[in-house]
PDB file of C-alpha atoms in Angstrom:
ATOM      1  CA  UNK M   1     244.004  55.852 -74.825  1.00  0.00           C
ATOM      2  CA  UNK M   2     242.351  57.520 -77.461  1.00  0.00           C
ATOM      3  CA  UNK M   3     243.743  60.730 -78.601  1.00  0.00           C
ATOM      4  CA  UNK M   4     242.251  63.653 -81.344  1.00  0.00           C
ATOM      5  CA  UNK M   5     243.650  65.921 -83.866  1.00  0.00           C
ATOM      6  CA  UNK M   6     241.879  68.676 -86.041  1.00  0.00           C
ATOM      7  CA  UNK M   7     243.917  69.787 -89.257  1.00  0.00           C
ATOM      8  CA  UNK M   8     242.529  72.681 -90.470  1.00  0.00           C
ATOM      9  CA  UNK M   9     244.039  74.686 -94.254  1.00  0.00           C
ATOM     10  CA  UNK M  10     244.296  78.655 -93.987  1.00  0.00           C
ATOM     11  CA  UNK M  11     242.537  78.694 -97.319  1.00  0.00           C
ATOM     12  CA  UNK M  12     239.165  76.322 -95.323  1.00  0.00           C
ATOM     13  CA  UNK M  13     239.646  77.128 -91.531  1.00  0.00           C
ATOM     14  CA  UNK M  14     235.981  76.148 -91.006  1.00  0.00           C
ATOM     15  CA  UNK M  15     236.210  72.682 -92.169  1.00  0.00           C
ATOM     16  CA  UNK M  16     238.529  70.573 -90.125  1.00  0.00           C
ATOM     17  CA  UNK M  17     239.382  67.057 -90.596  1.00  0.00           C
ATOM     18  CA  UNK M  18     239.413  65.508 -87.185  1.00  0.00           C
ATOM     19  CA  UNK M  19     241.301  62.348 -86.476  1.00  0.00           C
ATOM     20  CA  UNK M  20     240.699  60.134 -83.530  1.00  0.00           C
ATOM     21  CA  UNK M  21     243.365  57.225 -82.923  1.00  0.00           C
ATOM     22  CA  UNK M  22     244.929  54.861 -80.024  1.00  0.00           C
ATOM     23  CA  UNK M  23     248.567  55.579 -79.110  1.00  0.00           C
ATOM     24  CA  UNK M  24     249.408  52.758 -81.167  1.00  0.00           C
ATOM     25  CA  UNK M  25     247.376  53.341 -84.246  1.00  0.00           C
ATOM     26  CA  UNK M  26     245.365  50.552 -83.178  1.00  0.00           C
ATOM     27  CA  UNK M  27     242.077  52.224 -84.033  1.00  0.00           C
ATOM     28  CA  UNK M  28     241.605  55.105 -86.522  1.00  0.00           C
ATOM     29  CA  UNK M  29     238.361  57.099 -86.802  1.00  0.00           C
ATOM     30  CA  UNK M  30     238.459  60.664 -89.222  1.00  0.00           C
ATOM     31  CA  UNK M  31     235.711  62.346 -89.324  1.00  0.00           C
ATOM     32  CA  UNK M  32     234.669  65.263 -91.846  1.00  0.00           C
ATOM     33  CA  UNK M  33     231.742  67.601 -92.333  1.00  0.00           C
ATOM     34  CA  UNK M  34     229.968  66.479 -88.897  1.00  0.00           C
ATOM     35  CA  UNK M  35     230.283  62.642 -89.295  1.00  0.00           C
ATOM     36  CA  UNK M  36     233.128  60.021 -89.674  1.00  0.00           C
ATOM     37  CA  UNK M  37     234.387  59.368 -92.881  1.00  0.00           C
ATOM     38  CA  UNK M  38     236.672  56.510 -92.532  1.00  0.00           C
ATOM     39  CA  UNK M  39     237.916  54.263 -89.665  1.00  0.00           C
ATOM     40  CA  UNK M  40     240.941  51.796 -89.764  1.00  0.00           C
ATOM     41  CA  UNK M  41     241.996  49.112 -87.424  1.00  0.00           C
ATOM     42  CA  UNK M  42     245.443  49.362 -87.824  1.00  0.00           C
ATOM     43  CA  UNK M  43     248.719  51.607 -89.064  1.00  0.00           C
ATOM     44  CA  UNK M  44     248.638  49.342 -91.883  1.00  0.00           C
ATOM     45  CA  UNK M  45     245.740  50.440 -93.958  1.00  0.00           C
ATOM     46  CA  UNK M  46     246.816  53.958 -93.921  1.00  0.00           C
ATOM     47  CA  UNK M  47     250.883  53.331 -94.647  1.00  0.00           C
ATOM     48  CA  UNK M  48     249.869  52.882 -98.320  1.00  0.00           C
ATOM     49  CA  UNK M  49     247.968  55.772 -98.804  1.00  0.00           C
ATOM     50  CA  UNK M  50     243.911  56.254 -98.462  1.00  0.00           C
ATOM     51  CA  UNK M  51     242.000  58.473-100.858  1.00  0.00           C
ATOM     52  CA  UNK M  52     237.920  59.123 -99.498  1.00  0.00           C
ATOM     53  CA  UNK M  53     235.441  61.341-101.824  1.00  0.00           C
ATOM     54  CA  UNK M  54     233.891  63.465 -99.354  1.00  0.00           C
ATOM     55  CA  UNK M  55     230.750  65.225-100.513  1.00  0.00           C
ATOM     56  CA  UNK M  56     230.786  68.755-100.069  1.00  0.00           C
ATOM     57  CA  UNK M  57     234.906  69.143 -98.950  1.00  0.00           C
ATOM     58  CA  UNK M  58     236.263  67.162-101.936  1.00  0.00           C
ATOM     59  CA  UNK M  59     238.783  64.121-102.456  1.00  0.00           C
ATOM     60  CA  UNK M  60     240.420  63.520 -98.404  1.00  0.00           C
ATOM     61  CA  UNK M  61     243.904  62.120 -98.613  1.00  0.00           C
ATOM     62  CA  UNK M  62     245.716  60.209 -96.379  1.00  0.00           C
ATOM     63  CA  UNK M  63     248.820  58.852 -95.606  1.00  0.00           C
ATOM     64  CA  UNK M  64     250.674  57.894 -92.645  1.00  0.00           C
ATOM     65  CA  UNK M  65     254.288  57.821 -92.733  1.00  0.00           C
ATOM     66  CA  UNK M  66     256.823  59.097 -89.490  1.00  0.00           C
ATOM     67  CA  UNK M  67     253.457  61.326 -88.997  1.00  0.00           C
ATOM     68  CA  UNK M  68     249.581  61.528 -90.412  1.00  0.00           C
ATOM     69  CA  UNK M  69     249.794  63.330 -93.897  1.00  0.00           C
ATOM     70  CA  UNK M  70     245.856  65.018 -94.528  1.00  0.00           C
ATOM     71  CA  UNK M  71     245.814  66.577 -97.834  1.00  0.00           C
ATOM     72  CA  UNK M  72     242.313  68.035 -99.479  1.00  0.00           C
ATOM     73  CA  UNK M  73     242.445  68.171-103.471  1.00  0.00           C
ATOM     74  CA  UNK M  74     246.060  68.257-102.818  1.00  0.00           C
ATOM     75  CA  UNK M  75     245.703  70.857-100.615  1.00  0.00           C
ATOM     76  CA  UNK M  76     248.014  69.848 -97.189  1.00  0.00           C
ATOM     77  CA  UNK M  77     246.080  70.105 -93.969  1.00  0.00           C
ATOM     78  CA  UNK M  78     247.986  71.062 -91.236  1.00  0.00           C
ATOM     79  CA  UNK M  79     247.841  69.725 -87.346  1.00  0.00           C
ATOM     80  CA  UNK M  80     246.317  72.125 -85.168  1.00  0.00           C
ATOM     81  CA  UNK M  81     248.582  72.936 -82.166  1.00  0.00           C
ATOM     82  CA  UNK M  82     246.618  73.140 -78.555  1.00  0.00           C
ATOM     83  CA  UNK M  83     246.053  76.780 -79.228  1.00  0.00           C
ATOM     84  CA  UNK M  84     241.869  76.366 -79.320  1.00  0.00           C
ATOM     85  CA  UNK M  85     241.852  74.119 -76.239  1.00  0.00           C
ATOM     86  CA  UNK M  86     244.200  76.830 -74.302  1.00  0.00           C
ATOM     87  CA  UNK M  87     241.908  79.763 -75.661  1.00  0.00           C
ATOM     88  CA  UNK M  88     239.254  77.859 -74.131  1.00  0.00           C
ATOM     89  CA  UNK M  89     240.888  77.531 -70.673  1.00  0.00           C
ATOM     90  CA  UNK M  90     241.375  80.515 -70.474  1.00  0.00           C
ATOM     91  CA  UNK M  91     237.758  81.424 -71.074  1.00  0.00           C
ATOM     92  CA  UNK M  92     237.527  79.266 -67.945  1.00  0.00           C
ATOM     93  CA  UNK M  93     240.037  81.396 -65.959  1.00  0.00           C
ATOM     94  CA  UNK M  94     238.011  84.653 -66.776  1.00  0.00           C
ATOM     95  CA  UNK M  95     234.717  83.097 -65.401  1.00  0.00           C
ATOM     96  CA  UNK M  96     236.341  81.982 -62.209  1.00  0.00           C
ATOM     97  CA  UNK M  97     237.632  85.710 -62.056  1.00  0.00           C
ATOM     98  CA  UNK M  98     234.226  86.812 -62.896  1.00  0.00           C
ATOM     99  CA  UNK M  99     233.275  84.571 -60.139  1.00  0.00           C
ATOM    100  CA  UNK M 100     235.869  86.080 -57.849  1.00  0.00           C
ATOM    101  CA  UNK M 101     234.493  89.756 -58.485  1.00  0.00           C
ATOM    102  CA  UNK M 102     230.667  88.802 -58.024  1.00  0.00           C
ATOM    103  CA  UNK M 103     231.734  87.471 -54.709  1.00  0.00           C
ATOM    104  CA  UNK M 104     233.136  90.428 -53.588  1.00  0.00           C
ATOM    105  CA  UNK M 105     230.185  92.762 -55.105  1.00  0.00           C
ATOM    106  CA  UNK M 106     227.981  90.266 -52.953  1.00  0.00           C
ATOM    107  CA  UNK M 107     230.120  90.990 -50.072  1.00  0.00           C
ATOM    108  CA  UNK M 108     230.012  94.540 -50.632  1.00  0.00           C
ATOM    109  CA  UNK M 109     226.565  94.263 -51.445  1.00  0.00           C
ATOM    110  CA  UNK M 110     225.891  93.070 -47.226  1.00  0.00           C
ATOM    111  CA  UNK M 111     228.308  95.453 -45.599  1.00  0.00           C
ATOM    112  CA  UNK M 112     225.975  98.273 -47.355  1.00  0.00           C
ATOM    113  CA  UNK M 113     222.784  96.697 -46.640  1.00  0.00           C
ATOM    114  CA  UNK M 114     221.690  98.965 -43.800  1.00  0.00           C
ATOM    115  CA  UNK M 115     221.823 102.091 -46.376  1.00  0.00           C
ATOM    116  CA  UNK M 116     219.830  99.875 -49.175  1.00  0.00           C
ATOM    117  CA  UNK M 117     215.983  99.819 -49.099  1.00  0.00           C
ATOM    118  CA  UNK M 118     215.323  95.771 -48.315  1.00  0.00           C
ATOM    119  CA  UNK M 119     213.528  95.409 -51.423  1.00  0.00           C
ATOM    120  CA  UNK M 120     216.979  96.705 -53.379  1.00  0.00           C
ATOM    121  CA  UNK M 121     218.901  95.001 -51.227  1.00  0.00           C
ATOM    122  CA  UNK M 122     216.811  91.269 -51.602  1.00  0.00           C
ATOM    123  CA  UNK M 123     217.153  92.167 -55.431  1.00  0.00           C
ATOM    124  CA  UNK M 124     220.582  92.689 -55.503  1.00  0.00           C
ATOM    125  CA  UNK M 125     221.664  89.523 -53.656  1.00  0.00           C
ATOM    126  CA  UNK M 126     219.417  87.266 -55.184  1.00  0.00           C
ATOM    127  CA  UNK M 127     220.967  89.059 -58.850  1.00  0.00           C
ATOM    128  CA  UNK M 128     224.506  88.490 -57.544  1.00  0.00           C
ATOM    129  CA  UNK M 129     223.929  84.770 -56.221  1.00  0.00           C
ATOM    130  CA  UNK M 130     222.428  84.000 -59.587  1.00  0.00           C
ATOM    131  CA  UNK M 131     225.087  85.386 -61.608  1.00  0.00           C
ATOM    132  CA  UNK M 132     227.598  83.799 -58.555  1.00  0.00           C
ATOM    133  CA  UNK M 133     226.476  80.360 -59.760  1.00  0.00           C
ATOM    134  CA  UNK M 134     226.025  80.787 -63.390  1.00  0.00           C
ATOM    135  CA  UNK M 135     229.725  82.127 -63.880  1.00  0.00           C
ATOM    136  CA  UNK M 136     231.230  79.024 -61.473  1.00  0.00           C
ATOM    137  CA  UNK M 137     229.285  76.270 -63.164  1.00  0.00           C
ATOM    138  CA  UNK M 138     230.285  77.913 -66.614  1.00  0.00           C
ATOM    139  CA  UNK M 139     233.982  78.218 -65.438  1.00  0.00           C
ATOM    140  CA  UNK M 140     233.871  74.062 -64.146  1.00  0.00           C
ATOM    141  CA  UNK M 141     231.860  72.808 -67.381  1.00  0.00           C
ATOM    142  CA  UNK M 142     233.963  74.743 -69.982  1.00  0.00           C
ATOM    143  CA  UNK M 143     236.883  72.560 -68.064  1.00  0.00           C
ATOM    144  CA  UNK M 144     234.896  69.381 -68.468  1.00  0.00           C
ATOM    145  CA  UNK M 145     234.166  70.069 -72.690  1.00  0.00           C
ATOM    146  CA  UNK M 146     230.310  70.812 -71.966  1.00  0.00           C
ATOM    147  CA  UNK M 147     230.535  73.672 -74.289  1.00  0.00           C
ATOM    148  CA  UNK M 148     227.199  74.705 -74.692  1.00  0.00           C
ATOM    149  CA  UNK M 149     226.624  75.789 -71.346  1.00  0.00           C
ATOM    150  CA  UNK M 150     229.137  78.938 -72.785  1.00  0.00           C
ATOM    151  CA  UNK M 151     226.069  80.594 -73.784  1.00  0.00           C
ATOM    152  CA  UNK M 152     224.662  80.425 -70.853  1.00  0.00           C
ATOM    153  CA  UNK M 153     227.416  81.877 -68.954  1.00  0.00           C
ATOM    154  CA  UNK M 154     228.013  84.681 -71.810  1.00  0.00           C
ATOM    155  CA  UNK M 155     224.624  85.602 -71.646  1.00  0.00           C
ATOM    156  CA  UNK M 156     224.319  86.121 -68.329  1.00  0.00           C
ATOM    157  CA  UNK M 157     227.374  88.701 -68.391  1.00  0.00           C
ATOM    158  CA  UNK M 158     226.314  90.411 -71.475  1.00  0.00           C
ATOM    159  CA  UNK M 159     222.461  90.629 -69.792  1.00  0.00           C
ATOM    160  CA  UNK M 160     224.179  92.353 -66.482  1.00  0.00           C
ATOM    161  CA  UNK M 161     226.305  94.300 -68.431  1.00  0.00           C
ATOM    162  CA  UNK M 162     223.694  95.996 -70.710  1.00  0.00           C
ATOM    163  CA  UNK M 163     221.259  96.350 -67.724  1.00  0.00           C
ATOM    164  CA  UNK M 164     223.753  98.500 -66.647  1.00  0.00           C
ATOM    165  CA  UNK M 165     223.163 101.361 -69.684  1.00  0.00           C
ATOM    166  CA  UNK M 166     219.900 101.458 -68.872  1.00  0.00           C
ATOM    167  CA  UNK M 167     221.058 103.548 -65.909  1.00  0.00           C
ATOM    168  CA  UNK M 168     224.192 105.216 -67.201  1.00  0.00           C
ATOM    169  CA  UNK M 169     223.905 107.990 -64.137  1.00  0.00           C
ATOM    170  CA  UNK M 170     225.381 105.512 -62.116  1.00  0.00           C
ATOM    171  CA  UNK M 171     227.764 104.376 -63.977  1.00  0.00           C
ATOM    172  CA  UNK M 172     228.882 107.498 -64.828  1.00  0.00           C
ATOM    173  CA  UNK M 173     228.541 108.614 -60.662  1.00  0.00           C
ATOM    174  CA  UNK M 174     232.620 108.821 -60.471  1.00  0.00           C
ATOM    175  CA  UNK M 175     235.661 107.672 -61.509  1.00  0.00           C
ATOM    176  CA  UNK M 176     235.442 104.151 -59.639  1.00  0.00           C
ATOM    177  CA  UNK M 177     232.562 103.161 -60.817  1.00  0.00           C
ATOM    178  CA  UNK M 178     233.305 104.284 -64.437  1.00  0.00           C
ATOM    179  CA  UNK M 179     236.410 102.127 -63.964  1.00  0.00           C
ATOM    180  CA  UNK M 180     234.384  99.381 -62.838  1.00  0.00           C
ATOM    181  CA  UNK M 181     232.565  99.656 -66.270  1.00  0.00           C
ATOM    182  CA  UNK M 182     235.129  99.761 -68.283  1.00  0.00           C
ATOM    183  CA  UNK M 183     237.115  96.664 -66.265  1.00  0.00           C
ATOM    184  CA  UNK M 184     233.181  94.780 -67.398  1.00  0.00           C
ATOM    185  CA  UNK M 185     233.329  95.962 -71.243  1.00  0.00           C
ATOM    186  CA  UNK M 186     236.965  94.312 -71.340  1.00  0.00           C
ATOM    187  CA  UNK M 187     236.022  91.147 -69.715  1.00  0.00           C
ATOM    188  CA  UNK M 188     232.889  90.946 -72.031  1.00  0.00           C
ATOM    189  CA  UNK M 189     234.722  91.662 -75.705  1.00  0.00           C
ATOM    190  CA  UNK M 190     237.433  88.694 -73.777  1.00  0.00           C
ATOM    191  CA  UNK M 191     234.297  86.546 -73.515  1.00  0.00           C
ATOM    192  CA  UNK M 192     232.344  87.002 -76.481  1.00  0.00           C
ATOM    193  CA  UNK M 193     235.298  86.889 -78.685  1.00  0.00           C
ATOM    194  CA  UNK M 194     235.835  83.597 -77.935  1.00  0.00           C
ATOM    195  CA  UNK M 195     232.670  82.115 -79.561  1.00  0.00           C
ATOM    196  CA  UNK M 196     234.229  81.212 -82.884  1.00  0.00           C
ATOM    197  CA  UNK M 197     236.790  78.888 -80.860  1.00  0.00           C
ATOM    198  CA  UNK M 198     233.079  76.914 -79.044  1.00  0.00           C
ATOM    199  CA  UNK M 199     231.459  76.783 -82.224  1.00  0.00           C
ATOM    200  CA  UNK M 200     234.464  74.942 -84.047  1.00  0.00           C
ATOM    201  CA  UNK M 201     234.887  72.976 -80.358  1.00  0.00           C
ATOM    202  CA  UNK M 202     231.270  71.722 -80.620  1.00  0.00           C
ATOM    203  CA  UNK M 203     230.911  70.833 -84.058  1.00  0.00           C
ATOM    204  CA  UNK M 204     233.869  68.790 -83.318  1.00  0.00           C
ATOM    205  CA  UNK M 205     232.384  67.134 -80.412  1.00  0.00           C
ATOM    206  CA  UNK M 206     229.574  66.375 -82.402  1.00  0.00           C
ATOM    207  CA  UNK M 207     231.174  64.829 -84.950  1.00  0.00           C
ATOM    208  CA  UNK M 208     233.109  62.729 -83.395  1.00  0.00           C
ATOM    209  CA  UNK M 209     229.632  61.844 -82.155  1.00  0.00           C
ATOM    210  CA  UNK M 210     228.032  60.259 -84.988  1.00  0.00           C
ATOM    211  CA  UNK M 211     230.130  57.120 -84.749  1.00  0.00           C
ATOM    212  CA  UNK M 212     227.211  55.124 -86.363  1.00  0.00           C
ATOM    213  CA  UNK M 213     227.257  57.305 -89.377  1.00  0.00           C
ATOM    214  CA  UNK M 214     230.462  55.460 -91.626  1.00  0.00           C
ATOM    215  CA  UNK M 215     230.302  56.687 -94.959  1.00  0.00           C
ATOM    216  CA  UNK M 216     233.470  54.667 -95.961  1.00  0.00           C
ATOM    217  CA  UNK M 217     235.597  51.966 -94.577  1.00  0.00           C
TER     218      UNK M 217
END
């Protein structure tokens, strides 16, 4: 099974060296400014040391002893830990709890539909089953590493969440609803604050992508 690491500097966070390998070394692809860079077909080749010029990053060490050593110009790379997969998840969680809360506006939405105008009323439903959907599918593909469909689900909240302004009397109507605002603003700096983490996610996805691109073996 087929297993990949990023190793990122703090003096180059942007630029990651990813490594993709089998359990057993078996198979070694690293990849490097969106394509791969080197692959290996066993421990072997990389117990002696492997030097790659990389255009743009610089000369890409490598040597495996009881662990993968990635240095750049001499400068150690270090294995990231899980931390950018678990911030993701738990951009996940927040859009099933985004879910959660549009289900209960839509329910609230139905127990005061006699007092709403049916007009108002179709156009809140069909708003809240839109936004119902978007923020599910978001939460399931984020899961599933289809991270473009983040910006779908990000927009969506930020486009509810400034329609909002454009009647602040409302939200400013009492101290629930005000709360209610507030409790939105939070969730959206939680999501939006997150897109650095998709960016890196999907340039790494499409790196490791461009299999047919081998600069050297």
């Amino acid at each position: 099974m087929a297993t990949s690491t990023h190793y990122t500097s703090l003096s180059d966070p942007n630029n990651a060296i990813i490594v993709s390998k089998e359990n057993d070394w078996s198979s070694v692809k690293v990849y490097a400014k969106g394509s791969i860079q080197y692959q290996a077909n066993n421990a072997a080749e990389l117990r002696g040391g492997k030097t790659i010029e990389v255009d743009g990053l610089g000369s890409l060490q490598l040597y495996l002893g009881s662990e993968l050593e990635v240095r750049v110009d001499g400068v150690r790379y270090e294995a990231s830990k899980s931390e950018s997969n678990e911030k993701v998840r738990n951009v996940s969680v927040i859009f099933w709890l985004l879910t959660g809360f549009t289900a209960a506006g839509l329910l609230f939405i139905f127990m005061a539909g006699e007092m709403l105008p049916d007009e108002l009323f179709q156009i809140l439903v069909g708003m809240q089953i839109f936004a119902l959907a978007v923020y599910a599918t978001t939460a399931i593909l984020l899961r599933r590493k289809v991270y473009w469909f983040y910006f779908v689900g990000a927009g969506t909240y930020t486009f509810f969440s400034l329609l909002q302004l454009i009647d602040i009397e409302i939200v400013l109507l009492n101290f629930f609803s005000i709360m209610v605002f507030v409790i939105r603003i939070v969730f959206l700096f939680l999501v939006l604050r997150i897109l650095p983490v998709i960016l890196q996610h999907m340039r790494e996805s499409k790196a490791e992508g461009n299999d047919d691109v081998i600069l050297d073996q």
